mmCIF file of C-alpha atoms and ligand atoms in Angstrom:
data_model
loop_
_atom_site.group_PDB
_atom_site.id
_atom_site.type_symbol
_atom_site.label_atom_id
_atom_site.label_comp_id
_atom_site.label_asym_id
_atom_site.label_seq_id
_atom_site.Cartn_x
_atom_site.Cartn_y
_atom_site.Cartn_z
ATOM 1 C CA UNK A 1 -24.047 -5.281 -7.746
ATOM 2 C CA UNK A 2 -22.794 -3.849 -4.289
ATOM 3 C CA UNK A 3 -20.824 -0.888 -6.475
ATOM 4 C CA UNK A 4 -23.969 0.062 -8.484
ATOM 5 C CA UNK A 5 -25.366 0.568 -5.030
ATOM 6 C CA UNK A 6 -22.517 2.464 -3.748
ATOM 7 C CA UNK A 7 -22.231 5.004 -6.382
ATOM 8 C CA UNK A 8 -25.730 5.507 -6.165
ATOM 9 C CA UNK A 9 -25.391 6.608 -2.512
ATOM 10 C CA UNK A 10 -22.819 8.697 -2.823
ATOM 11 C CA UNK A 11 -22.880 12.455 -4.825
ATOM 12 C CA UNK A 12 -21.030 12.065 -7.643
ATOM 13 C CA UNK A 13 -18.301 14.306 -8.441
ATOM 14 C CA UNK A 14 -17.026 15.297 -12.111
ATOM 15 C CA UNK A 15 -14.430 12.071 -13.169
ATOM 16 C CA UNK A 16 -13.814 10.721 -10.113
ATOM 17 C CA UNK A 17 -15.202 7.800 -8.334
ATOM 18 C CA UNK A 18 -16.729 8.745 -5.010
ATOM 19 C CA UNK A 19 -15.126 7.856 -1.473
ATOM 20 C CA UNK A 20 -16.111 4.676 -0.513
ATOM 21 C CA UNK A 21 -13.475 4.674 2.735
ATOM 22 C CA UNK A 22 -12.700 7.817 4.771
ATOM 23 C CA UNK A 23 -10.254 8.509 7.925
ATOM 24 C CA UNK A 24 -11.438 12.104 8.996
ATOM 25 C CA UNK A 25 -9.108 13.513 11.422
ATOM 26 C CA UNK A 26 -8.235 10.422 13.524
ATOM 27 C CA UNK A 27 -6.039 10.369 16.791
ATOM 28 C CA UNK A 28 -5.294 7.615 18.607
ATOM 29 C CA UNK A 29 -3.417 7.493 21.959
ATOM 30 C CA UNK A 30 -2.178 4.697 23.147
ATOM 31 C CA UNK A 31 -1.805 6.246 27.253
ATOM 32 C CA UNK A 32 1.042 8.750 26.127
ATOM 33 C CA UNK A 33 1.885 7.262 22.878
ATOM 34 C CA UNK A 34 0.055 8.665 19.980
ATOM 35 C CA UNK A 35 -0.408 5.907 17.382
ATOM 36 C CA UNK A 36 -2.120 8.159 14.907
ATOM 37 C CA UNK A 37 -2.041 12.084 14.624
ATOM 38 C CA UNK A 38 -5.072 14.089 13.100
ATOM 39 C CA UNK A 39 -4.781 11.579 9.885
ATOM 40 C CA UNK A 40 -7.578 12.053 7.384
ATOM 41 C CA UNK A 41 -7.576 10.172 3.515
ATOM 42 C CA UNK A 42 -9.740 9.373 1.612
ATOM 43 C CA UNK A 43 -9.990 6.102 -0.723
ATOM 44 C CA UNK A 44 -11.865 5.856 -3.926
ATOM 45 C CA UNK A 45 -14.047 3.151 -4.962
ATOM 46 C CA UNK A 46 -12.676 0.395 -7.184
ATOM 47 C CA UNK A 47 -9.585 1.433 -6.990
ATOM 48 C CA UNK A 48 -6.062 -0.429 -5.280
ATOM 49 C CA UNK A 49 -4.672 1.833 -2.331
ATOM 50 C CA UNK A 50 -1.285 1.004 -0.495
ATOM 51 C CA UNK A 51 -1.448 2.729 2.720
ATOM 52 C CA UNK A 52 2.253 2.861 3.223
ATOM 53 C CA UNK A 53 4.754 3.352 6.425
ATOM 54 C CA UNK A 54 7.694 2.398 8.430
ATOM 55 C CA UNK A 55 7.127 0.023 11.391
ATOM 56 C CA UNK A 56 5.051 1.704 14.478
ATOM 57 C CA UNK A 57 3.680 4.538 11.852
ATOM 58 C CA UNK A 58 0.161 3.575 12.802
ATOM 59 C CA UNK A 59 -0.992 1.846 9.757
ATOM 60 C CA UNK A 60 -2.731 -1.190 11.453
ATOM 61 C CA UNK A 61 -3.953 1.075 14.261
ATOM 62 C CA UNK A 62 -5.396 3.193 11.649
ATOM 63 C CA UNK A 63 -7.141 -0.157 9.737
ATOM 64 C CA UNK A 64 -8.277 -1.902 12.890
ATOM 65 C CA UNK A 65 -10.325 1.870 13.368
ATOM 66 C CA UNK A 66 -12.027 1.889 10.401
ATOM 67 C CA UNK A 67 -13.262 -1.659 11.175
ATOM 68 C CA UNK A 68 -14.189 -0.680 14.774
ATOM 69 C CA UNK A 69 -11.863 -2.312 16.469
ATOM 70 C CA UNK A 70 -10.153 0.854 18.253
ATOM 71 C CA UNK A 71 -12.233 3.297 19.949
ATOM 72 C CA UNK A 72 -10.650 7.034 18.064
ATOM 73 C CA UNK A 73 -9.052 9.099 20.658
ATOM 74 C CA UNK A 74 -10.705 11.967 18.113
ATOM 75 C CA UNK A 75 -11.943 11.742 14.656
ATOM 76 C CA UNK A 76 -14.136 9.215 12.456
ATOM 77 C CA UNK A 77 -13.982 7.159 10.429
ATOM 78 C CA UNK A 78 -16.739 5.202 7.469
ATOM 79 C CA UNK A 79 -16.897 2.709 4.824
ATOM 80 C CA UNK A 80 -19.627 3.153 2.708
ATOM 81 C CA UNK A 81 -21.302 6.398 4.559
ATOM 82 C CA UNK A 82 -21.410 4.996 7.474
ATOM 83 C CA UNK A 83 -19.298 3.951 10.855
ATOM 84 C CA UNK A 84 -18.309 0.268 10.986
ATOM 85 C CA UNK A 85 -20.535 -0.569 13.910
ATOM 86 C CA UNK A 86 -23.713 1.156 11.941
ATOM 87 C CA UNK A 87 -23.241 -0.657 8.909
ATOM 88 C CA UNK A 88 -26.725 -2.911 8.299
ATOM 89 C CA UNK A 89 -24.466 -5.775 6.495
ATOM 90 C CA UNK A 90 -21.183 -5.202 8.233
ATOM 91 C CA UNK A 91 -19.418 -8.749 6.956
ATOM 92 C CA UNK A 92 -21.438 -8.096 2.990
ATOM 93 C CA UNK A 93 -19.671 -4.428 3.272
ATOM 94 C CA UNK A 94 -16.184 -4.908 4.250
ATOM 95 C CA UNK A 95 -14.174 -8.092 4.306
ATOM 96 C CA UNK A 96 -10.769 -7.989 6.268
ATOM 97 C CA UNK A 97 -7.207 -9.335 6.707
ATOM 98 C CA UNK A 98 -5.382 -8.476 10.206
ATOM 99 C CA UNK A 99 -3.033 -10.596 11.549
ATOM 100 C CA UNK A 100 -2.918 -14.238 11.915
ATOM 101 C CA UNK A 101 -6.159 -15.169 13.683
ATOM 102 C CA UNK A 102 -6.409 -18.722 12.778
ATOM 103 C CA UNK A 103 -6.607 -21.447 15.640
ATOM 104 C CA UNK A 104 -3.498 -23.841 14.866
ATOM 105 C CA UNK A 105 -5.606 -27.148 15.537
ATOM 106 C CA UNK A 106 -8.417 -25.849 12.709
ATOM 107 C CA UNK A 107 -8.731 -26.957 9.322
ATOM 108 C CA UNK A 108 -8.854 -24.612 6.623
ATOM 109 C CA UNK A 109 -12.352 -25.804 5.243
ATOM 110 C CA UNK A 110 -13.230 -25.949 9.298
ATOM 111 C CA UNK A 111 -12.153 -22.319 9.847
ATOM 112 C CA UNK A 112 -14.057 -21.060 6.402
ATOM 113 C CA UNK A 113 -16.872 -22.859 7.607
ATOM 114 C CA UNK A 114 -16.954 -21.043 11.164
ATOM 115 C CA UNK A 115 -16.583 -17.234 9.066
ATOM 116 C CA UNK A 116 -19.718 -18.928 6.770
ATOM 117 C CA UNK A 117 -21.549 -19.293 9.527
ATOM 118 C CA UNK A 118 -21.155 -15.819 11.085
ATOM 119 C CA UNK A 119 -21.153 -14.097 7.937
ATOM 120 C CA UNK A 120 -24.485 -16.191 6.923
ATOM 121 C CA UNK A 121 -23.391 -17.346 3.858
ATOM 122 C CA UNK A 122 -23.810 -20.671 2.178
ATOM 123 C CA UNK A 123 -21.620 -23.845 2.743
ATOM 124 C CA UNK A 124 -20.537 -24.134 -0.482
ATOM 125 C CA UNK A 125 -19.228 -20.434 -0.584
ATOM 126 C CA UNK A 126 -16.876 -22.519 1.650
ATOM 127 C CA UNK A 127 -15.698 -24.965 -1.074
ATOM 128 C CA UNK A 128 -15.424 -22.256 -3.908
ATOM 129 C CA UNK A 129 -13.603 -20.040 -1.877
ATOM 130 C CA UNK A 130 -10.835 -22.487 -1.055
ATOM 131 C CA UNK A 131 -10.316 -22.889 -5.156
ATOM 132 C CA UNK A 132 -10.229 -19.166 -5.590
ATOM 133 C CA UNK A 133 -7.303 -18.980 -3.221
ATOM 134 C CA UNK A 134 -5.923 -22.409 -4.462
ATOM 135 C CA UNK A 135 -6.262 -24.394 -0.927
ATOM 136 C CA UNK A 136 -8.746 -27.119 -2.197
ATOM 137 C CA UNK A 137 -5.869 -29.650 -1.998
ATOM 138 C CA UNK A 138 -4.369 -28.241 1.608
ATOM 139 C CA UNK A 139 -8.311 -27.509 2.396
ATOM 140 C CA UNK A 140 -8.324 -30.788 5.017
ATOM 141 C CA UNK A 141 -5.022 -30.049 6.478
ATOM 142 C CA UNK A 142 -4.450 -28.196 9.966
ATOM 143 C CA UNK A 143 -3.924 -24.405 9.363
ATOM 144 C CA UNK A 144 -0.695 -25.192 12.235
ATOM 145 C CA UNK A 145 1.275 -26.705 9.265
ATOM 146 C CA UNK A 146 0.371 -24.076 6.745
ATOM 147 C CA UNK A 147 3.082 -21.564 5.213
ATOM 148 C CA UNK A 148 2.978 -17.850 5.554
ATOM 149 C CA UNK A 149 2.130 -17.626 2.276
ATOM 150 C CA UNK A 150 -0.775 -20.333 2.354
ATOM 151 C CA UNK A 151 -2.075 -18.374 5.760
ATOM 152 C CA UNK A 152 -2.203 -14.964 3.604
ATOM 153 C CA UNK A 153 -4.312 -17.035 1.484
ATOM 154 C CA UNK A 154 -6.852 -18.333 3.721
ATOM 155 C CA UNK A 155 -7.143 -14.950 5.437
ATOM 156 C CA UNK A 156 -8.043 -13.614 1.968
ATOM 157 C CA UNK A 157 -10.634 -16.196 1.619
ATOM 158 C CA UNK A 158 -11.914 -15.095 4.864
ATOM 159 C CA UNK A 159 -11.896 -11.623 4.055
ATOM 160 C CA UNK A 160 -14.204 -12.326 0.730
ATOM 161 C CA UNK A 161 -16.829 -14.743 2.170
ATOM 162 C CA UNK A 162 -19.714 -12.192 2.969
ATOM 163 C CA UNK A 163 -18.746 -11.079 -1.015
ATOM 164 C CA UNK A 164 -17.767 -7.728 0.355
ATOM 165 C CA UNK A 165 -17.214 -4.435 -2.074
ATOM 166 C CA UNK A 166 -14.424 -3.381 0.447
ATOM 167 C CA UNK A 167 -11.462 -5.091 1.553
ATOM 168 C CA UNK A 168 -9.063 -4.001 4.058
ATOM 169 C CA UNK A 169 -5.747 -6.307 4.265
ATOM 170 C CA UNK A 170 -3.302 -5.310 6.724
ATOM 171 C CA UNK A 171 0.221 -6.180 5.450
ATOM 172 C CA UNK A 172 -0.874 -8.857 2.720
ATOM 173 C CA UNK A 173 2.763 -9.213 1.293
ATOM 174 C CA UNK A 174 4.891 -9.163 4.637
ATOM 175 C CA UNK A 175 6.617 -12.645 3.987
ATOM 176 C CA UNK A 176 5.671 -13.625 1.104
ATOM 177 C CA UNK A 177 8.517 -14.630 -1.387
ATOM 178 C CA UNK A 178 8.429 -13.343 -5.049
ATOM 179 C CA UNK A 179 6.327 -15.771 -6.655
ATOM 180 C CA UNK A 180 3.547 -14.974 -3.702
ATOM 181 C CA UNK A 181 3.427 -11.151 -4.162
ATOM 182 C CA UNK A 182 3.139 -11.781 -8.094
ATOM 183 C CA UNK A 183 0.138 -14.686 -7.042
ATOM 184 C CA UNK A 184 -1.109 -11.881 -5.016
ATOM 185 C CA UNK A 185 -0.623 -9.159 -7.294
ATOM 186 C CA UNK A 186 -2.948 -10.930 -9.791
ATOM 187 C CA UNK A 187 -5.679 -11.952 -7.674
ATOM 188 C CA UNK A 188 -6.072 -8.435 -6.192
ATOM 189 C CA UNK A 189 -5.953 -7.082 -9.674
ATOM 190 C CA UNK A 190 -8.853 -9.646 -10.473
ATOM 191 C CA UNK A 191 -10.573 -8.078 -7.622
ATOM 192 C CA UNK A 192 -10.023 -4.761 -8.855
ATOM 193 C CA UNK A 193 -11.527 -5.905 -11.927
ATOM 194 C CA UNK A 194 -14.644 -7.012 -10.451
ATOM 195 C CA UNK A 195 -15.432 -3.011 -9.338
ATOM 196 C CA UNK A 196 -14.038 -3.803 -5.427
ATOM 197 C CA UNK A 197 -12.236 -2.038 -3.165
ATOM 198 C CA UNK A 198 -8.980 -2.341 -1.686
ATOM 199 C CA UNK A 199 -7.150 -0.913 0.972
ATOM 200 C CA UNK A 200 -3.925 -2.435 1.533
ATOM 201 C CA UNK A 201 -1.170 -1.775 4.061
ATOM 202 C CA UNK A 202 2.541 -2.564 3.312
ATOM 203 C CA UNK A 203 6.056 -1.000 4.781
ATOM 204 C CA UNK A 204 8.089 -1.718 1.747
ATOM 205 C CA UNK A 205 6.677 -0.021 -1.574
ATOM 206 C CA UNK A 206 8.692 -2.806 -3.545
ATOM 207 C CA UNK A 207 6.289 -5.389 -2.784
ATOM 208 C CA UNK A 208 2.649 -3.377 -3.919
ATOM 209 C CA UNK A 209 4.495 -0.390 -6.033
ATOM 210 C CA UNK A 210 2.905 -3.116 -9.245
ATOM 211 C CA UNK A 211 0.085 -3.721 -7.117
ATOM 212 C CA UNK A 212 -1.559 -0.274 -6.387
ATOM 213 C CA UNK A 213 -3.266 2.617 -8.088
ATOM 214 C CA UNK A 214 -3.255 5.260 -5.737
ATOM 215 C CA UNK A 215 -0.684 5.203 -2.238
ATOM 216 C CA UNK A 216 -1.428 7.439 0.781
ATOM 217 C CA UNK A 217 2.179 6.957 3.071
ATOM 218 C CA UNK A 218 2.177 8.359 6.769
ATOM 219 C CA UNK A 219 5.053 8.393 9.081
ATOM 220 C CA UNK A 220 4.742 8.700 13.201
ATOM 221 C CA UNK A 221 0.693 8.895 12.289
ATOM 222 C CA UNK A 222 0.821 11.487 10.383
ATOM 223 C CA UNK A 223 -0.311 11.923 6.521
ATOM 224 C CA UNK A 224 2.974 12.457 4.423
ATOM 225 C CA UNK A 225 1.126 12.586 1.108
ATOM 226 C CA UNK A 226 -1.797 10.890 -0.740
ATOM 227 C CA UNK A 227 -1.412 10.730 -4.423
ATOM 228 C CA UNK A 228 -1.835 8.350 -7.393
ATOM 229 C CA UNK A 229 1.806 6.052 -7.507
ATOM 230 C CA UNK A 230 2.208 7.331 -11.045
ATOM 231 C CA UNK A 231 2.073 11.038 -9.907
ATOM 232 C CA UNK A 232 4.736 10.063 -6.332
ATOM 233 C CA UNK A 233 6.681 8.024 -8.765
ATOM 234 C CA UNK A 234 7.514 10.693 -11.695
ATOM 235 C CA UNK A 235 7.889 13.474 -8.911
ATOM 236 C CA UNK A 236 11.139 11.579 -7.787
ATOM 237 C CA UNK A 237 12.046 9.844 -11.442
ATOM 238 C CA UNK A 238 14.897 12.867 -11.507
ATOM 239 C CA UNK A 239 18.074 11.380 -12.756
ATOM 240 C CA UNK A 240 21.286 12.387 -10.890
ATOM 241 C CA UNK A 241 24.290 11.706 -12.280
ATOM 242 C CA UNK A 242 28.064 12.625 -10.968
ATOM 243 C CA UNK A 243 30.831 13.001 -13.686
ATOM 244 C CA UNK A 244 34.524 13.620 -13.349
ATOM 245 C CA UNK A 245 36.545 15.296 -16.106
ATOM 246 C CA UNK A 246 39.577 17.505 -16.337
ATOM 247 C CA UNK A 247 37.764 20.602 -17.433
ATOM 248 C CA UNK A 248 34.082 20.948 -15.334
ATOM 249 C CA UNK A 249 33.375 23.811 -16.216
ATOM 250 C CA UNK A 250 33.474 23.468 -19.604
ATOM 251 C CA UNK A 251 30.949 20.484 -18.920
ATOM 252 C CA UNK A 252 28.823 22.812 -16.899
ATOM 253 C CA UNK A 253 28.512 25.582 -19.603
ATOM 254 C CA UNK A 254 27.299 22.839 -22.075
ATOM 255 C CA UNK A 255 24.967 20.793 -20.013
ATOM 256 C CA UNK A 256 23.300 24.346 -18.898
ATOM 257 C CA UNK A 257 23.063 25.628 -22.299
ATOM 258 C CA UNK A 258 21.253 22.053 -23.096
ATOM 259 C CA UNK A 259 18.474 23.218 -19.874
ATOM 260 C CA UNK A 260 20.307 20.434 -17.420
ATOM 261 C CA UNK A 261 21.273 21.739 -14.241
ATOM 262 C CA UNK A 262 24.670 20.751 -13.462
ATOM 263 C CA UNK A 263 27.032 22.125 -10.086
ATOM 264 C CA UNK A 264 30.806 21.607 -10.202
ATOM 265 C CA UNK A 265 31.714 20.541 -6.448
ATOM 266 C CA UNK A 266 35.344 21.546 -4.617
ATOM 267 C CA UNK A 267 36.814 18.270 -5.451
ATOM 268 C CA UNK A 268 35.996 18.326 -9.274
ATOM 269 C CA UNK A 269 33.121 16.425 -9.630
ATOM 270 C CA UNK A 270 29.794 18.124 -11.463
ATOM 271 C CA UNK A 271 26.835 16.760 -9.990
ATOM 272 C CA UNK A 272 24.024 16.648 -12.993
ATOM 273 C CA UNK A 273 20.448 16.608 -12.065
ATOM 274 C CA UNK A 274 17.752 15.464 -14.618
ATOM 275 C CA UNK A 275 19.895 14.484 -17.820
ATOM 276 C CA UNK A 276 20.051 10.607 -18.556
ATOM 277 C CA UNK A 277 24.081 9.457 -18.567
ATOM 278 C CA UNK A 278 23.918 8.594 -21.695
ATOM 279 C CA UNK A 279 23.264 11.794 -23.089
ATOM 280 C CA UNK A 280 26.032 13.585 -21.050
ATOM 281 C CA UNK A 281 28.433 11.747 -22.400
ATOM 282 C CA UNK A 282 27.281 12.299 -26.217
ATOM 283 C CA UNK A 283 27.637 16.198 -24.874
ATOM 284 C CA UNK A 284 31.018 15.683 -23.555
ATOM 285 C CA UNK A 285 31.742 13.842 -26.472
ATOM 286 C CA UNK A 286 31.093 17.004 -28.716
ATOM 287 C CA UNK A 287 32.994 19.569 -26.469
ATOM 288 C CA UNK A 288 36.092 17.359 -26.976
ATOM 289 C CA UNK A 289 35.423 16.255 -23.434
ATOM 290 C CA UNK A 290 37.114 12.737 -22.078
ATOM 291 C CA UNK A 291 35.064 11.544 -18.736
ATOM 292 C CA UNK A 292 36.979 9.946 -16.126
ATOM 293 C CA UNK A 293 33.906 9.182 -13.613
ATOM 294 C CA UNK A 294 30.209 8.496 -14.844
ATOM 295 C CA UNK A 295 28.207 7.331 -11.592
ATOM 296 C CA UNK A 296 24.320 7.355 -11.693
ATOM 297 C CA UNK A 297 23.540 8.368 -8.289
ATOM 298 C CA UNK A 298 19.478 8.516 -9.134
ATOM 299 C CA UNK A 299 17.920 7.055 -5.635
ATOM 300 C CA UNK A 300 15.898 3.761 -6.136
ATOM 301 C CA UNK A 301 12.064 3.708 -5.626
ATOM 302 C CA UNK A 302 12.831 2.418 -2.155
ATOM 303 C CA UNK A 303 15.300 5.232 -1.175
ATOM 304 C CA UNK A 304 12.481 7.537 -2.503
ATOM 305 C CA UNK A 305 10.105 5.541 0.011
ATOM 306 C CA UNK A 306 12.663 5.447 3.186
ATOM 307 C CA UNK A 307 13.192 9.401 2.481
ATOM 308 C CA UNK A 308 9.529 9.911 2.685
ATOM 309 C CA UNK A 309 8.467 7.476 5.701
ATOM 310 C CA UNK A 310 11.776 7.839 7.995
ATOM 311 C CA UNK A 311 13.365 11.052 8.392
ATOM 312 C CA UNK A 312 14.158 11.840 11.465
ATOM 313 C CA UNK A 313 11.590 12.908 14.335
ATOM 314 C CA UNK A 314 9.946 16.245 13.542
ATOM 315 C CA UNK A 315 9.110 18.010 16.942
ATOM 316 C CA UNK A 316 5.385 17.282 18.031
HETATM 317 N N1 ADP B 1 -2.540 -1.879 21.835
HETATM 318 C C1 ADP B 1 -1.510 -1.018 21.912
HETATM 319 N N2 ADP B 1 -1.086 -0.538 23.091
HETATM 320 C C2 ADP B 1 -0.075 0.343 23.185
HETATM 321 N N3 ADP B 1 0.588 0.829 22.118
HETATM 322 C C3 ADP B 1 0.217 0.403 20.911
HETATM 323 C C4 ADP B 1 -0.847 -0.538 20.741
HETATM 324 N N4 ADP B 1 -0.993 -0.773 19.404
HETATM 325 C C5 ADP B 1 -0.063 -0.019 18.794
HETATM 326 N N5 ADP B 1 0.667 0.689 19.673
HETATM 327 C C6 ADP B 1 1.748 1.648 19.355
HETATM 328 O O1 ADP B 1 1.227 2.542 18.391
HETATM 329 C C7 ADP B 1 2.200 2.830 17.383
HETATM 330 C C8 ADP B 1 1.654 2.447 16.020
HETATM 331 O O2 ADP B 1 1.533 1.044 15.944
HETATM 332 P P1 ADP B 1 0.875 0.294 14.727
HETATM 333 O O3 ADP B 1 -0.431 0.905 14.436
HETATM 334 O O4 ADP B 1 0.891 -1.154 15.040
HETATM 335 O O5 ADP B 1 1.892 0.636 13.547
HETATM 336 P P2 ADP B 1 2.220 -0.151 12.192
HETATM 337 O O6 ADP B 1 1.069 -1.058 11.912
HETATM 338 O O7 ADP B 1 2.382 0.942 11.177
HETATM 339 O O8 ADP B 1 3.487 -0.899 12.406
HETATM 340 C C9 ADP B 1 3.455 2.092 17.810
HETATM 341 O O9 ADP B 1 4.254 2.975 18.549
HETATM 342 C C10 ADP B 1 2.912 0.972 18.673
HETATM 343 O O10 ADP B 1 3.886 0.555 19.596
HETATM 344 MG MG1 MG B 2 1.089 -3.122 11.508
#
């Protein structure tokens, strides 16, 4: 329904689904802090983005913008074509997740009911909702004596009650334990599925790298890169392996005539880049070669992410 509508209002480029959220240059100072710095990305519809950082990188500045919350210091920012404040259906446009908001004493059916009431949907949108997000039992108790995890949930069904196309969740994961992110993981797929929109924020890629389609990571509020996960992921999949043996160069000579690059260091170790350990030991194997040291040094998916989001300060 709502994506039919979107495409429509949107030119359509050649294979790829128009922008349905953009951050166009936007600055935000905070007196002499600057939260965000000249950040523009765009996010397709129906697809999964992780907007990634480190801590303080501006991420929920840069999500409470886009829903009008924080006045740009320079810059814009639309869902759907248009600022936040001009949309005609704001809460039937974009549903959201910030941070805790719920009043302690509330009931989760109570607190539904109060966002069904503002968003002008039905009362039994209320009931439905709670069994999407699998609170019908807890749906009486106070929201005091909820979990972390059962709070995410209820701020989900909050975020969906106008039946939005967009959803922006800030930090949906942060404290969830492994079981929740997979619960999570599945229900935002589902939402996926149903041709929505979903911009998520996160500061460890562990906990959405299964989660997301497309990433766009910033650090100090600035735009590092925005690329499908696939495309970040295989740029750092580079296997780097360190080997000890009593002849390196030997080793060297081979794995370069096999198209591996491979550097012999002062203290005897050869530092291979790109060449799986297996396979440099079936090529030491064949040059008569006995290894004494075989250590895959290949950085994790998080050391990948830490390199990107927190190397130290560049000069503003
Ligand atoms: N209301 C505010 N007043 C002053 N500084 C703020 C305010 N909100 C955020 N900041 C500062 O802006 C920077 C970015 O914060 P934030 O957007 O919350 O980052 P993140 O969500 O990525 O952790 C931080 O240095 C933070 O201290
Ligand atoms: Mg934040």
């Amino acid at each position: 329904m709502l994506k039919t509508r979107i495409i429509q209002n949107e030119p359509t480029g050649a294979g790829r689904s128009p922008s349905i959220i953009e951050v166009d240059g936007l600055s935000k100072d905070y007196g002499s802090v600057r939260a965000v710095d000249r950040l523009s990305f765009s996010v397709s519809a129906g697809t999964i983005t992780g907007f990634l950082g480190a801590n303080g990188s501006g991420k929920t500045t840069t999500l409470r913008a886009l829903l009008g919350l924080v006045a740009p210091t320079e810059g814009n920012c639309r869902i759907d074509g248009r600022r936040y404040r001009d949309l005609r259906r704001p809460l039937s446009t974009v549903g959201s997740m910030l941070e805790a908001t719920t009043h302690p004493a509330r009931t989760a059916r109570n607190h539904l009911a109060m966002l069904a009431a503002e968003a002008g949907a039905s009362r039994s949108r209320v009931g439905s909702l709670l069994e999407l997000v699998e609170l019908d039992a807890a749906a009486d108790r106070r929201v005091g004596g909820f979990s972390l995890g059962m709070r995410q949930r209820l701020g989900l069904a909050g975020a969906l009650m106008g039946d939005p196309a967009v959803l922006i969740l800030d930090e949906p994961a942060n404290g969830l334990d492994p079981e929740g992110i997979r619960w999570l993981r599945e229900f935002l797929r589902g939402l996926a599925a149903e041709g929505r929109t979903i911009l998520l924020s996160s500061h460890v890629l562990a906990e959405v790298a299964q989660t997301v389609d497309d990433v766009v990571v910033i650090k100090a509020g600035r735009l590092v890169t925005q690329a499908p996960l696939d495309t970040l992921l295989a740029a750092h999949a580079s296997h780097q392996v360190r080997v000890r043996t009593a002849q390196p160069n030997v080793l060297v000579t081979a794995l370069a005539a096999a198209g591996f690059t491979a550097i012999a260091g002062p203290d005897g170790a050869v530092v291979v880049t790109g060449c799986p350990p297996e396979q440099i030991g079936r090529l030491a194997l064949e040059h008569g070669l006995v290894l004494s040291e075989i250590t895959d040094e290949t950085p994790s998916l998080e050391d990948t992410f830490l390199a990107l989001t927190t190397q130290s300060e560049e000069i503003r």
